[in-house]
Coordinates of C-alpha atoms in Angstrom, one line a residue:
M28 CA 68.1 116.5 102.8
S29 CA 65.9 118.6 100.5
S30 CA 66.5 121.9 102.4
H31 CA 70.2 121.1 102.1
E32 CA 69.9 120.7 98.4
D33 CA 67.9 123.9 98.0
T34 CA 70.6 125.9 99.7
H35 CA 73.1 124.1 97.4
A36 CA 71.2 125.2 94.3
H37 CA 70.8 128.7 95.7
D38 CA 74.6 128.9 96.2
A39 CA 75.2 127.8 92.7
H40 CA 73.0 130.6 91.3
D41 CA 74.8 133.1 93.5
D42 CA 78.0 131.9 92.0
H43 CA 76.8 132.6 88.5
G44 CA 76.2 136.2 89.5
H45 CA 79.9 137.0 90.0
H46 CA 81.2 134.2 87.8
H47 CA 82.4 136.5 85.0
K48 CA 84.8 138.5 87.1
E49 CA 87.2 135.5 87.3
T50 CA 90.8 136.4 86.5
F51 CA 93.5 134.1 85.2
V52 CA 94.8 133.7 88.7
T53 CA 91.5 132.8 90.4
K54 CA 90.5 130.4 87.5
Y55 CA 93.8 128.5 86.8
I56 CA 96.0 129.0 89.8
F57 CA 94.1 129.6 93.1
S58 CA 91.0 127.8 92.0
Q59 CA 88.6 126.3 94.4
D60 CA 86.7 124.4 91.7
H61 CA 87.2 120.6 92.1
K62 CA 87.5 120.1 88.3
M63 CA 90.3 122.6 88.0
I64 CA 92.1 121.2 91.1
A65 CA 91.9 117.7 89.5
K66 CA 93.7 119.0 86.4
Q67 CA 96.3 120.7 88.5
Y68 CA 97.0 117.4 90.3
L69 CA 97.1 115.6 87.0
V70 CA 99.6 118.0 85.3
T71 CA 101.8 118.2 88.4
G72 CA 101.8 114.4 88.8
T73 CA 102.6 114.0 85.1
I74 CA 105.6 116.3 85.4
M75 CA 106.9 114.5 88.5
G76 CA 106.3 111.2 86.6
V77 CA 108.5 112.4 83.7
I78 CA 111.3 113.1 86.2
G79 CA 110.9 109.7 87.9
V80 CA 111.0 107.8 84.6
I81 CA 114.1 109.7 83.4
M82 CA 115.8 108.7 86.6
S83 CA 114.9 105.1 86.2
M84 CA 116.2 105.1 82.6
M85 CA 119.5 106.6 83.9
F86 CA 120.1 103.9 86.5
R87 CA 118.9 101.2 84.1
M88 CA 121.7 102.3 81.7
Q89 CA 124.1 102.2 84.6
I90 CA 123.2 98.6 85.5
A91 CA 123.4 97.4 81.9
W92 CA 126.6 99.1 81.0
P93 CA 128.5 99.8 84.2
E94 CA 131.7 101.9 84.2
E95 CA 131.1 102.9 80.5
P96 CA 131.2 106.6 79.8
N97 CA 127.8 107.9 78.9
V98 CA 127.2 111.4 77.3
L99 CA 123.8 111.6 79.0
F100 CA 125.2 111.1 82.4
E101 CA 127.7 113.8 81.9
A102 CA 125.0 116.2 80.6
L103 CA 122.4 115.4 83.4
L104 CA 124.6 114.6 86.4
G105 CA 127.6 116.9 85.9
K106 CA 130.1 116.4 88.8
W107 CA 128.3 113.2 89.8
A108 CA 129.5 111.6 86.5
P109 CA 133.1 112.5 85.9
D110 CA 133.9 111.8 82.3
G111 CA 130.4 110.3 81.9
V112 CA 130.9 107.5 84.4
M113 CA 128.2 107.4 87.1
D114 CA 129.3 107.9 90.7
A115 CA 128.2 105.1 93.1
D116 CA 126.6 107.7 95.6
I117 CA 124.4 109.3 92.9
Y118 CA 123.2 105.9 91.8
L119 CA 121.7 105.4 95.3
A120 CA 120.3 108.9 95.3
L121 CA 118.6 108.3 91.9
V122 CA 117.0 105.0 93.1
T123 CA 115.8 106.8 96.3
I124 CA 114.2 109.8 94.6
H125 CA 112.8 107.7 91.8
G126 CA 111.0 105.5 94.4
T127 CA 109.8 108.5 96.4
I128 CA 108.5 110.4 93.4
M129 CA 106.7 107.4 91.8
V130 CA 105.1 106.1 95.0
F131 CA 104.0 109.3 96.6
F132 CA 104.0 112.1 94.1
V133 CA 102.7 110.2 91.0
L134 CA 100.7 107.2 92.2
T135 CA 99.3 108.7 95.5
A136 CA 98.8 112.3 94.7
G137 CA 98.6 112.1 90.9
L138 CA 96.1 109.2 91.0
S139 CA 93.9 109.9 94.0
G140 CA 94.3 113.7 93.8
T141 CA 93.2 113.8 90.2
F142 CA 90.3 111.3 90.1
S143 CA 89.0 111.8 93.7
N144 CA 88.7 115.5 93.0
L145 CA 87.2 115.1 89.5
L146 CA 84.8 112.3 90.2
I147 CA 83.5 112.5 93.8
P148 CA 81.3 115.6 93.4
L149 CA 80.3 114.7 89.8
Q150 CA 79.4 111.1 90.5
I151 CA 77.5 111.6 93.8
G152 CA 75.6 114.7 92.5
A153 CA 77.3 117.5 94.5
R154 CA 78.0 121.1 93.5
D155 CA 81.6 120.8 94.7
M156 CA 83.7 119.4 97.5
A157 CA 82.7 119.9 101.1
S158 CA 85.4 122.6 101.4
G159 CA 86.8 124.1 98.2
F160 CA 89.3 126.1 100.3
L161 CA 90.8 123.1 102.0
N162 CA 90.9 121.4 98.6
M163 CA 92.9 124.3 97.2
V164 CA 95.3 124.3 100.2
S165 CA 95.7 120.5 99.8
Y166 CA 96.9 121.0 96.2
W167 CA 99.3 123.8 97.0
L168 CA 100.9 121.9 99.8
F169 CA 101.4 119.0 97.3
F170 CA 102.9 121.5 94.8
L171 CA 105.2 122.9 97.5
S172 CA 106.4 119.4 98.6
S173 CA 107.0 118.6 94.9
I174 CA 109.2 121.7 94.5
I175 CA 111.2 120.9 97.6
M176 CA 111.7 117.3 96.5
V177 CA 112.9 118.4 93.1
L178 CA 115.1 121.1 94.7
S179 CA 116.8 118.5 96.9
L180 CA 118.3 117.1 93.7
F181 CA 120.5 120.2 93.5
V182 CA 122.0 120.1 97.0
E183 CA 125.8 120.2 96.8
A184 CA 126.4 117.0 98.8
G185 CA 123.7 115.2 96.8
P186 CA 120.0 114.3 97.4
A187 CA 118.7 111.7 99.9
A188 CA 120.4 108.3 99.3
A189 CA 119.0 105.9 101.8
G190 CA 116.5 104.1 99.6
W191 CA 112.9 105.3 99.4
T192 CA 112.3 103.6 102.7
I193 CA 115.0 105.8 104.3
Y194 CA 116.0 103.3 107.0
P195 CA 118.4 104.5 109.7
P196 CA 121.3 104.7 110.4
L197 CA 121.9 106.0 106.8
S198 CA 119.1 108.4 107.1
A199 CA 119.6 109.3 110.8
L200 CA 123.3 110.2 110.8
P201 CA 123.9 113.3 108.8
M202 CA 127.6 112.3 108.4
A203 CA 126.9 108.8 107.2
Q204 CA 127.3 109.6 103.5
G205 CA 126.9 112.6 101.2
G206 CA 123.2 112.2 100.7
S207 CA 122.6 111.9 104.4
G208 CA 123.1 115.7 104.9
M209 CA 121.0 118.5 103.6
G210 CA 119.4 116.3 100.9
M211 CA 117.9 114.0 103.5
T212 CA 116.6 117.0 105.5
L213 CA 114.9 118.3 102.5
W214 CA 113.4 114.9 101.8
L215 CA 111.9 114.8 105.3
V216 CA 110.5 118.4 105.1
S217 CA 109.0 117.6 101.7
M218 CA 107.4 114.4 102.9
A219 CA 106.0 116.2 106.1
I220 CA 104.3 118.8 103.8
F221 CA 103.1 116.0 101.5
I222 CA 101.5 114.2 104.4
A223 CA 99.7 117.4 105.5
S224 CA 98.4 117.8 101.9
S225 CA 97.3 114.1 101.7
L226 CA 95.4 114.3 105.1
L227 CA 93.6 117.5 104.1
G228 CA 92.5 116.0 100.8
S229 CA 91.4 112.7 102.5
L230 CA 89.3 114.4 105.1
N231 CA 87.6 116.5 102.4
Y232 CA 86.9 113.4 100.3
I233 CA 85.4 111.5 103.3
V234 CA 83.1 114.4 104.4
T235 CA 82.0 115.0 100.8
V236 CA 81.0 111.3 100.2
I237 CA 79.2 111.0 103.6
N238 CA 77.4 114.4 103.5
L239 CA 76.8 115.7 100.0
R240 CA 75.2 112.8 98.1
T241 CA 72.2 113.9 96.0
K242 CA 68.6 112.7 96.7
G243 CA 68.3 108.9 96.1
M244 CA 72.1 108.3 96.1
S245 CA 72.3 105.7 98.8
M246 CA 75.7 104.1 99.6
T247 CA 74.7 101.0 97.6
R248 CA 73.9 103.1 94.5
L249 CA 77.4 104.6 94.5
P250 CA 79.7 103.8 91.6
L251 CA 82.6 101.6 92.7
T252 CA 85.0 104.4 91.9
I253 CA 83.5 106.4 94.8
W254 CA 83.7 103.5 97.1
A255 CA 87.3 103.1 96.2
F256 CA 88.2 106.8 96.7
F257 CA 86.2 106.9 100.0
I258 CA 88.0 103.9 101.5
T259 CA 91.4 105.0 100.2
A260 CA 90.9 108.3 102.0
V261 CA 90.0 106.4 105.2
I262 CA 93.1 104.3 105.0
G263 CA 95.2 107.5 104.3
V264 CA 93.8 109.2 107.4
I265 CA 94.6 106.2 109.6
S266 CA 98.1 105.5 108.3
F267 CA 99.7 108.7 107.1
P268 CA 100.0 110.2 110.6
V269 CA 102.3 107.3 111.5
L270 CA 104.7 108.1 108.8
L271 CA 104.6 111.7 109.9
S272 CA 105.6 110.7 113.4
A273 CA 108.5 108.6 112.0
A274 CA 109.7 111.5 109.9
L275 CA 109.5 113.9 112.9
L276 CA 111.4 111.5 115.2
L277 CA 114.0 111.1 112.4
I278 CA 114.3 114.9 112.2
M279 CA 114.8 114.9 116.0
D280 CA 117.5 112.2 115.8
R281 CA 119.3 114.1 113.0
S282 CA 119.1 117.6 114.3
F283 CA 118.4 117.6 118.0
G284 CA 120.6 114.8 119.4
T285 CA 117.9 112.3 120.4
S286 CA 118.3 108.6 119.8
F287 CA 115.0 107.1 118.9
F288 CA 116.5 105.0 116.0
L289 CA 120.2 104.9 116.9
S290 CA 122.2 102.8 119.3
D291 CA 125.9 101.7 119.6
I292 CA 127.1 103.3 116.4
F293 CA 130.7 103.3 115.4
I294 CA 132.1 105.5 112.6
Q295 CA 135.7 104.9 111.7
G296 CA 136.4 103.3 115.0
E297 CA 134.9 106.2 117.0
V298 CA 132.0 105.5 119.3
L299 CA 129.1 107.9 118.8
H300 CA 127.1 109.0 121.9
Y301 CA 123.8 107.5 120.7
Q302 CA 122.3 104.9 123.1
G303 CA 119.1 102.9 123.4
G304 CA 117.3 103.6 120.1
S305 CA 116.3 100.9 117.6
P306 CA 116.4 101.1 113.8
V307 CA 113.7 98.3 113.8
L308 CA 111.3 100.8 115.5
F309 CA 111.6 102.9 112.4
E310 CA 110.9 100.0 110.2
H311 CA 107.7 99.3 112.1
L312 CA 106.6 103.0 111.9
F313 CA 107.5 103.2 108.2
W314 CA 105.8 100.0 107.1
F315 CA 102.7 100.6 109.2
L316 CA 102.2 103.4 106.6
G317 CA 104.1 101.7 103.9
H318 CA 101.8 98.7 103.5
P319 CA 98.5 100.5 103.6
E320 CA 100.2 102.9 101.2
V321 CA 100.3 100.3 98.5
Y322 CA 96.6 99.9 98.8
I323 CA 96.1 103.7 98.8
V324 CA 97.9 103.4 95.5
I325 CA 96.0 100.5 94.0
L326 CA 92.4 100.9 95.3
P327 CA 91.7 104.1 93.2
A328 CA 93.0 102.2 90.2
M329 CA 90.7 99.3 91.0
G330 CA 87.7 101.6 91.3
L331 CA 88.5 103.3 87.9
V332 CA 89.0 99.9 86.3
S333 CA 85.6 98.5 87.6
E334 CA 83.8 101.5 86.2
I335 CA 85.5 101.5 82.8
M336 CA 85.1 97.7 82.4
A337 CA 81.4 97.8 83.1
S338 CA 80.9 100.7 80.7
N339 CA 83.0 99.1 77.9
S340 CA 81.5 95.6 78.4
R341 CA 78.0 97.0 78.2
K342 CA 77.2 94.8 81.2
P343 CA 76.6 95.4 84.8
I344 CA 79.7 95.0 87.0
F345 CA 79.7 91.4 88.3
G346 CA 79.2 91.1 92.0
Y347 CA 78.7 94.8 93.0
R348 CA 78.3 94.1 96.7
A349 CA 81.2 91.6 96.7
M350 CA 83.3 94.3 95.2
I351 CA 82.4 96.7 98.0
A352 CA 83.0 94.0 100.6
S353 CA 86.4 93.2 99.2
I354 CA 87.4 96.9 99.3
L355 CA 86.4 97.0 102.9
A356 CA 88.2 93.7 103.7
I357 CA 91.4 95.0 101.9
A358 CA 91.2 98.2 104.0
F359 CA 91.0 96.3 107.2
L360 CA 93.6 93.7 106.4
S361 CA 96.1 96.3 105.0
T362 CA 96.7 97.5 108.5
I363 CA 97.8 94.1 110.0
V364 CA 100.3 92.9 107.4
W365 CA 103.1 95.3 107.6
G366 CA 105.5 92.8 109.2
H367 CA 106.0 90.9 106.0
H368 CA 108.5 93.6 104.9
M369 CA 110.5 92.7 108.0
F370 CA 110.9 88.9 108.0
I371 CA 114.7 89.2 108.1
S372 CA 114.9 92.0 110.7
G373 CA 115.2 89.3 113.5
M374 CA 111.6 89.1 114.4
N375 CA 110.2 86.2 116.4
P376 CA 109.4 83.4 114.0
F377 CA 106.0 83.0 115.6
L378 CA 105.2 86.7 114.8
G379 CA 106.5 85.9 111.3
S380 CA 103.9 83.2 110.9
V381 CA 101.2 85.5 112.1
F382 CA 102.1 88.1 109.5
T383 CA 102.3 85.3 106.9
F384 CA 98.8 84.3 107.7
T385 CA 97.3 87.8 107.5
T386 CA 99.3 88.5 104.3
L387 CA 97.9 85.3 102.6
L388 CA 94.5 86.3 103.9
I389 CA 94.5 89.6 101.9
A390 CA 94.9 87.6 98.7
I391 CA 91.3 86.5 99.1
P392 CA 89.6 89.9 98.6
S393 CA 92.1 90.7 95.8
A394 CA 91.2 87.4 94.1
V395 CA 87.5 88.2 94.5
K396 CA 88.0 91.4 92.6
A397 CA 90.1 89.7 89.9
F398 CA 87.5 87.0 89.3
N399 CA 84.7 89.7 89.2
W400 CA 86.5 91.7 86.6
I401 CA 87.1 88.6 84.4
T402 CA 83.4 87.6 84.9
T403 CA 82.3 91.2 83.9
L404 CA 84.2 90.8 80.6
W405 CA 82.7 87.3 80.0
K406 CA 80.3 87.4 77.0
G407 CA 80.3 91.2 77.1
N408 CA 79.9 93.4 74.1
L409 CA 83.5 94.6 74.5
Q410 CA 84.4 98.0 73.3
M411 CA 88.2 97.8 72.9
N412 CA 89.1 101.4 73.2
P413 CA 92.4 102.5 74.9
A414 CA 90.8 102.9 78.3
M415 CA 89.4 99.3 78.1
L416 CA 92.8 97.9 77.0
F417 CA 94.6 99.6 79.9
S418 CA 91.9 98.2 82.3
I419 CA 92.4 94.7 80.9
G420 CA 96.2 95.2 81.2
F421 CA 95.6 96.3 84.8
V422 CA 93.9 93.0 85.6
S423 CA 96.8 91.1 83.9
T424 CA 99.6 92.8 85.7
F425 CA 97.7 92.7 89.0
I426 CA 97.3 88.9 88.8
T427 CA 100.9 88.3 87.6
G428 CA 102.4 90.6 90.2
G429 CA 100.1 89.4 92.9
L430 CA 101.1 85.7 92.4
T431 CA 104.7 86.5 93.4
G432 CA 103.4 88.2 96.5
I433 CA 102.3 84.8 97.8
I434 CA 106.0 83.8 97.8
L435 CA 107.2 87.0 99.4
G436 CA 104.4 86.9 102.0
D437 CA 105.6 83.6 103.2
S438 CA 108.2 84.1 106.0
A439 CA 110.2 80.9 105.1
L440 CA 110.3 81.6 101.3
D441 CA 110.8 85.3 101.6
I442 CA 114.2 84.9 103.2
N443 CA 115.7 83.5 100.0
V444 CA 114.6 86.4 97.8
H445 CA 114.4 89.3 100.2
D446 CA 116.1 92.4 98.8
T447 CA 116.8 90.8 95.5
Y448 CA 115.4 91.9 92.1
F449 CA 112.5 89.4 92.7
V450 CA 111.0 91.9 95.2
V451 CA 111.5 94.8 92.7
A452 CA 109.8 92.8 90.0
H453 CA 106.9 91.9 92.3
F454 CA 106.0 95.3 93.6
H455 CA 106.6 97.1 90.3
L456 CA 104.1 94.8 88.5
V457 CA 101.4 94.6 91.2
M458 CA 101.6 98.2 92.4
G459 CA 103.6 100.3 90.0
I460 CA 102.5 99.1 86.6
S461 CA 99.0 98.2 87.7
A462 CA 98.4 101.6 89.2
L463 CA 99.8 103.3 86.2
Y464 CA 97.6 101.3 83.9
G465 CA 94.6 102.3 86.1
M466 CA 95.7 105.9 85.9
F467 CA 96.1 105.7 82.1
A468 CA 92.7 104.0 81.8
G469 CA 91.1 106.7 83.8
I470 CA 92.8 109.5 81.8
Y471 CA 91.7 108.0 78.4
H472 CA 88.1 107.5 79.8
W473 CA 87.5 110.8 81.6
Y474 CA 89.7 113.1 79.4
P475 CA 86.5 114.3 77.6
K476 CA 85.0 115.2 81.0
M477 CA 88.2 117.1 82.0
F478 CA 89.0 118.9 78.8
G479 CA 85.9 118.7 76.6
R480 CA 87.9 117.0 73.9
M481 CA 88.7 113.4 72.9
L482 CA 92.2 111.9 73.0
N483 CA 93.5 110.4 69.7
K484 CA 92.5 106.8 69.7
N485 CA 95.2 105.5 67.4
L486 CA 98.0 107.1 69.4
G487 CA 96.3 105.5 72.4
Y488 CA 96.6 102.0 70.8
I489 CA 100.3 102.6 70.1
H490 CA 100.8 103.8 73.6
F491 CA 99.1 100.8 75.1
W492 CA 100.7 98.0 73.1
I493 CA 104.3 99.2 73.3
T494 CA 103.9 100.0 77.0
A495 CA 102.4 96.6 77.7
V496 CA 105.1 94.7 75.9
C497 CA 107.9 96.8 77.5
A498 CA 106.5 96.6 81.0
Y499 CA 106.5 92.8 80.9
G500 CA 109.8 92.9 79.1
V501 CA 111.3 94.8 82.0
F502 CA 109.8 93.1 85.0
F503 CA 109.3 89.5 83.8
P504 CA 113.1 88.7 83.5
M505 CA 113.7 90.5 86.8
H506 CA 112.0 87.6 88.6
F507 CA 114.6 85.3 87.3
I508 CA 117.7 87.4 88.1
G509 CA 116.2 87.9 91.5
M510 CA 115.9 84.1 92.0
A511 CA 119.5 83.8 90.9
G512 CA 120.3 86.0 93.9
L513 CA 121.0 89.4 92.3
P514 CA 120.6 92.0 95.1
R515 CA 118.7 95.2 94.5
R516 CA 120.3 98.7 94.8
Y517 CA 123.8 97.7 93.7
Y518 CA 125.2 100.2 91.2
T519 CA 127.3 97.5 89.5
N520 CA 127.6 93.8 89.7
S521 CA 130.8 93.5 87.9
N522 CA 132.8 92.7 91.1
F523 CA 130.9 89.4 91.5
P524 CA 131.9 86.6 89.0
L525 CA 128.8 84.8 90.3
F526 CA 126.5 87.3 88.5
D527 CA 128.5 87.5 85.2
D528 CA 125.9 85.3 83.4
L529 CA 123.1 87.8 84.3
A530 CA 124.7 90.8 82.6
N531 CA 123.0 90.0 79.3
V532 CA 119.6 89.8 81.0
N533 CA 120.2 93.2 82.5
V534 CA 121.0 94.6 79.1
I535 CA 117.7 93.2 77.7
I536 CA 115.7 94.7 80.6
T537 CA 117.4 98.1 80.1
I538 CA 116.5 98.1 76.3
F539 CA 112.9 97.3 77.1
A540 CA 112.9 100.1 79.8
L541 CA 114.3 102.7 77.4
V542 CA 111.8 101.8 74.7
G543 CA 109.0 101.8 77.2
G544 CA 110.1 105.2 78.6
V545 CA 110.4 106.8 75.2
V546 CA 107.0 105.6 74.1
Q547 CA 105.5 107.7 76.9
L548 CA 106.3 110.7 74.7
V549 CA 103.5 109.5 72.4
Y550 CA 101.1 109.7 75.3
L551 CA 102.4 113.1 76.4
Y552 CA 102.1 114.5 72.8
N553 CA 98.5 113.1 72.7
F554 CA 97.7 114.5 76.1
F555 CA 98.9 118.0 75.6
T556 CA 97.9 118.5 71.9
S557 CA 94.4 117.0 72.3
M558 CA 93.6 119.8 74.9
F559 CA 93.6 122.3 72.0
Y560 CA 93.2 120.3 68.8
G561 CA 91.4 117.1 69.9
K562 CA 88.0 116.2 68.5
K563 CA 85.3 118.0 70.4
A564 CA 83.6 115.7 72.9
V565 CA 79.8 115.0 73.1
Q566 CA 78.1 115.0 76.5
N567 CA 78.2 111.2 77.0
P568 CA 80.9 109.8 74.6
W569 CA 81.0 106.3 76.2
E570 CA 77.2 106.0 76.8
S571 CA 77.8 105.5 80.5
T572 CA 75.2 105.5 83.3
T573 CA 76.8 107.6 86.0
L574 CA 75.9 111.2 86.9
E575 CA 79.1 112.9 85.6
W576 CA 77.9 112.4 82.0
T577 CA 74.7 114.3 82.7
T578 CA 76.6 117.6 83.2
P579 CA 77.3 119.9 80.3
V580 CA 80.5 119.5 78.3
E581 CA 81.5 123.1 79.2
H582 CA 82.7 123.4 82.8
I583 CA 80.5 125.6 85.0
H584 CA 80.6 126.4 88.7
G585 CA 78.3 124.0 90.5
N586 CA 78.5 121.3 87.8
W587 CA 74.8 121.3 86.8
P588 CA 73.1 124.4 85.4
G589 CA 69.7 123.8 87.0
E590 CA 68.7 121.4 89.7
I591 CA 70.9 118.6 90.7
P592 CA 69.6 115.3 89.2
H593 CA 68.0 112.8 91.6
V594 CA 69.1 109.2 91.5
H595 CA 66.6 106.4 91.0
R596 CA 68.8 103.3 90.3
W597 CA 72.2 101.8 90.8
A598 CA 75.2 102.8 88.7
Y599 CA 75.4 99.8 86.4
D600 CA 72.1 99.4 84.4
Y601 CA 73.8 98.3 81.1
S602 CA 71.9 96.2 78.6
K603 CA 68.9 96.0 80.9
P604 CA 66.0 94.0 79.4
G605 CA 62.9 96.1 78.7
H606 CA 64.8 99.2 77.6
D607 CA 65.4 100.4 74.0
V608 CA 69.1 101.5 74.6
D609 CA 71.8 99.4 76.2
F610 CA 72.4 101.9 79.1
V611 CA 70.0 103.6 81.5
P612 CA 71.5 106.6 83.4
Q613 CA 71.1 106.8 87.1
N614 CA 68.8 109.8 87.0
I615 CA 66.1 108.0 84.8
P616 CA 63.1 107.0 87.0
L617 CA 62.2 103.3 87.1
K618 CA 59.4 102.3 84.7
E619 CA 56.2 100.8 86.1
G620 CA 56.9 97.2 87.2
E621 CA 60.7 97.6 86.6
E622 CA 62.8 96.1 89.3
E623 CA 66.0 97.7 90.5
L624 CA 69.0 95.5 90.1
Q625 CA 71.3 95.2 93.1
H626 CA 73.9 92.5 92.6

């Protein structure tokens, strides 16, 4: 281990030799430095997020005020909104691309890409990632896939419009609808490149955590953030190839005449030549990634929240080993629950009961984490900064969103609310809003590490409180219109007298959504102006114990100017008796007679 470290230190000094020749291109564009790549992921993810949120605001206005002319639609949608009235086809396309962008480009790449890159080397005591080059390639593949996804919006026949789950036959027959043509092809190409990016990143994270930990950094001294990123990467490596195979088979069906997912299809009375395929096979392949995917989204947020809560409660995280065990349990169980998305696909009821059992089982490790967060807060010296508020908000939305999952995970109960707004409310709260809160918490907490400056705290408070109220304002009423039977993905409900009473609720939801969307401008203003005009950060602004706060504020190659610090204790020595200050960094040796805590 020590010889490995010496070569590491040696490399770093070599770097300093030709460190000054960096040009703009090598520093900001084709950078191999994990800290710069993290910022690239964050900014790209933020831009994609803005596009995704604008789309959601557009289709929310359509649901609230259907068939009413809207100047915005005319300006943004052009021919898809003649006289400002939204076309039905583009509504489906907006829902599809919104889902794709938010799940993959913002919450998978934006969250994991940013924080895995930033924190893994810094918190384990490494000079950089195992392969800086692969890291750079991973980012640029993500960037390329983002560009292709955005370009697909400008295809003449319209972007992909089969829902973000792209079930066949809508996605498999290029002639099925406008969005099934070129737009769908670009979607598939974009996702194939995205998966390549994700796999390269994940492999890099795994190798780095296993091989590059500093002296003394055993697996049980790792911060929970690193455990979360590590296991997230493992789940990604296991499940993303399955989506790639589904995408490739779909490309075959669309362009090369195979019939993996198609059989006995009639279009306008004409029998197509496809025989023997099964659209349910696609559902299996998609959800075998799709369910681990939601844990790929939520686990990094859980890791960030665990770290931020311990730091801002000035207490050790409660149940450190139970937290690790629950991450491992979630990772294992996430691969055997995918069938709960398919209870109404005609599956054998016995198989349904098996998936119900495994789905309810995964609630246990999730509950362990929730109780441990609440217990960490209990009697803590709480520092209510914006990062802490978003962390507490995360626990709130994770619990409220998770409770409805118990209903949807039950095969008998799910049938009643499947494909209604109840489902939309459930997964937006438990995965969408929760992961976003985790991301915001991480950004408020590690911004000084990324940019050397602090975010404005008061703008952070405005951002949190209005976002929190609006998020519940949007998704709480949705549960009720879902239980009343309102189906998702309908561009208008005015044809059904049954749903007339729900029109007012939809207007309220839309108003909350618009306010919540606009208030993100406060955050964006804070984010981009603080880079230049924010208060300069000190080395350890939150008085945290982990290694990233032992590095200098100015970013340098190799992270530490001299030797890499050695680790002598676990990551959560807050308010430890026998010490003068209420935090003891990991690189401080144990005093004589001091015991190391290992909860």
